Each structure stands twice: as C-alpha cells, then as structure tokens.
Amino acid sequence: ESRFGQLGDRLISAVLFSGRGQAEKTGASEAMIAHMAAEANAIARPLPFREVVERRGIFRSWSVALCALGLLLGFGILQGDLLNRWFWRNVLLADVPWPQATYVHVEGEGDFVVMRGDDLRVVVNVEDRSLIVPQYVELHATYPGIGRTEERIEPEADNPKRFVKTFPAVPEEIEFYVVAGDDRRDARRPHRVLLIDPPSFRQVRFTVVRPSYTAMPQPELYDGSAGVLSLPAGSRVTVEALANKPLSSASIELDGQSAGQLKARAVAGASAGSETWFVGAFELPPVNKAEARVLRFALADAAGHVNRGGAKYLLQVQPDHAPAVEMKKSGVGARITPQAIIPLRLVVRDEYGIAAV
C-alpha cells in the first residue's frame, strides 16, 4: 500500500475485513467487501512484489542463520557425545543421562544372594572415564529392623579408586545403593540382598562302637545336642542326621580333613521332597594318647550352596591307661628266711578290666 498508491487502501481493507465476523461487527455489506477484494486482487496481480522486499534484512537473517548453523556444526564435532545426548533427551524424549564428572559401579551389580549369617563384601570401583576421583563414597542402606542408614566409606589405603564395605553376618534382607560425587545412577536401581537358609542338620544322632577289649556296653547312643563325645581311641562312630533341605552332597570332616561320606537313606512311607536322613560312619585311629578332635559336616544343597559355618562337635579321645597295682604285705617283719612264703595283698585296677596278673 505504501509503495503502490493505486491500490487506494483496497488491499489492506480486504485483509482487515477477512477476519471472521468482521462484517457483522462493523455492519458492512458482504457484497461490498467481496467487490472491494476483487478490485484489490485485480490491481495487485500485475504489481512487482520484489520491489517491496528489503533485501538487506533478508541477507542479514540468512547470515545469522548460517553462522548459527556453523557454530552448531562445530559444537557438534567438538562435543558430539553431548549433542547426541541432547538430541536423544529433547527430540526423542529418551531417558539418557547427562555426562558426569564421576562414574562408579558396584562389582557384581544387580542383586546379591547371601546365606543367612554369612558376611557380604561390597566393592565399589571408580571407572577410568571419571574426571574426578571422589574422596569417599556414601552408602545408603535400608534395614527392615532399623530403617534407613547412611555411611561414608573411605578408599583403600593402596588404591584410591576402590571402596570396600563389609556387612557382617547378614541376619536380614537389605536394600542399598551408593552415591559418589555427581554419580547418582545407583539410586535409581538399588541393590537387594536376598537371604537363603544354609544347608544344615536339624537333628544328629551318634552311635559309638568301642573296641571289643573294653568290654563296655555295645553300641552306645549319643544325642548330638550335647556337642561333646568322650570315647576311646579306635572307636567306630556312626552318624545319622536329618537335613533341613535336599542335599547334593554331605561329608564328614575331622580337623578339616575328609573322614567319610554321608548317604541319603530312604524312609519307609515318606513322600517325595519330605525330610531325608543321611547316614555315614568313621573310625578313630587306634593311637593311645589323649587328644581333642573337631568334627564338622560339609554340606551342599541342590542349588550348590555350601555351608561354611555349620555346627561342630568336640571328640574327646580318652587313652587306655596302664593298670594300677597296689601291693601290701601282712604279718611279715624286716628279717625273713630265704625260703619264706610272704603273704601279699594285691589290688589291681583298670578301666577296662584285667586279663591276667
């Protein structure tokens, strides 16, 4: 309108009246508006549009756009990883983390399976891509009994990138995660500590058969609840034990050395998967000396879990002492003849009896 006066405000009027409801608001005639629009189109059609375009502004806009594009490309080359993450987060709306100065991970990752009562050792390592090595790691744990706790873990003396936390004798299931510097990824996926019951014997019976020369009642039964057995060297001991779960193997250990195997014994009338008894035997060497032997059972369940801290029994090995002889004479003075008969009173004692005197 400013450049070409022959339009006579027809074009701008047609634009103003093109809004919905403008004719009704102003009370103008629809026919008049249509006629004016037709005249505006007829006059404007042959007019050169390029003469009203400010080319300097277009060049400036394009220059700014090209410079911005060049800067974006340069930043993309220098910071490709950052730009790629921005694209994934803001364009594709993906859950991609931003770059961090510190990266740590827990060895083993995921959840941990521990036998009840065993120690759990958690190791946290700082990744090589970290720009900053943290001075400590925060461990956040949740216990069913006491609730949430927070603990600061210092690095190992000889390795500043390694942090170790030991949960002693884990009695209940735990949930934990670690935080180091600006790395809080572990908090989004906490680790669970799942407990399993170790394989063990709920009931143990011992049958002791002593060497025949002892002339003691044979055999003799002992209840395993006492924890101590007193028996002579050379005795044979039979073990009967009731397991708390199905076992893949069970062996007898004396002072840490294997002394025999326990075999499952079928129980008449018992259903599959019910309680199972295990039976085995071992002999004490016939070494005539007093000693204490430690008896343990090495058990492994069907899943391969091994009991490393089961019950232990103390075997008190009693030696066979020499007979004790006490001699007394009666009515004999200090001087006697060479062929005198001396009356003697002998008292002989032995814990297993006298064969000959």
CSV table of C-alpha atoms in Angstrom, one decimal, residues 106 110-112 114 120 122 138-151 165 167 170-178 186-195:
chain,number,residue,atom,x,y,z
A,106,VAL,CA,29.3,-51.9,42.2
A,110,GLY,CA,22.2,-56.3,40.3
A,111,ASP,CA,21.1,-58.2,43.5
A,112,PHE,CA,23.2,-60.3,45.9
A,114,VAL,CA,23.9,-64.5,50.6
A,120,LEU,CA,28.7,-59.7,52.5
A,122,VAL,CA,30.6,-55.0,48.6
A,138,GLU,CA,28.2,-42.7,50.5
A,139,LEU,CA,26.3,-46.0,51.1
A,140,HIS,CA,22.6,-45.7,51.7
A,141,ALA,CA,21.1,-48.9,53.2
A,142,THR,CA,17.6,-49.8,54.3
A,143,TYR,CA,17.2,-52.5,57.0
A,144,PRO,CA,13.7,-53.9,57.9
A,145,GLY,CA,14.7,-53.7,61.6
A,146,ILE,CA,16.2,-50.3,61.9
A,147,GLY,CA,15.2,-48.4,58.8
A,148,ARG,CA,17.4,-46.2,56.6
A,149,THR,CA,21.1,-45.6,57.3
A,150,GLU,CA,23.8,-43.6,55.6
A,151,GLU,CA,27.5,-44.4,55.9
A,165,LYS,CA,32.1,-52.2,52.6
A,167,PHE,CA,28.1,-56.3,56.0
A,170,VAL,CA,23.9,-60.6,57.5
A,171,PRO,CA,20.8,-61.5,59.5
A,172,GLU,CA,18.0,-60.0,57.3
A,173,GLU,CA,17.4,-58.8,53.8
A,174,ILE,CA,18.9,-55.4,52.9
A,175,GLU,CA,18.5,-52.8,50.2
A,176,PHE,CA,21.3,-50.4,49.4
A,177,TYR,CA,22.8,-48.0,46.8
A,178,VAL,CA,25.9,-45.9,46.6
A,186,ASP,CA,22.8,-46.3,41.5
A,187,ALA,CA,20.0,-44.7,43.5
A,188,ARG,CA,17.6,-45.4,40.5
A,189,ARG,CA,18.3,-49.1,40.7
A,190,PRO,CA,19.1,-50.1,44.4
A,191,HIS,CA,20.7,-53.5,45.1
A,192,ARG,CA,18.8,-56.1,47.1
A,193,VAL,CA,20.5,-58.6,49.4
A,194,LEU,CA,18.5,-61.8,49.3
A,195,LEU,CA,19.0,-64.4,52.0
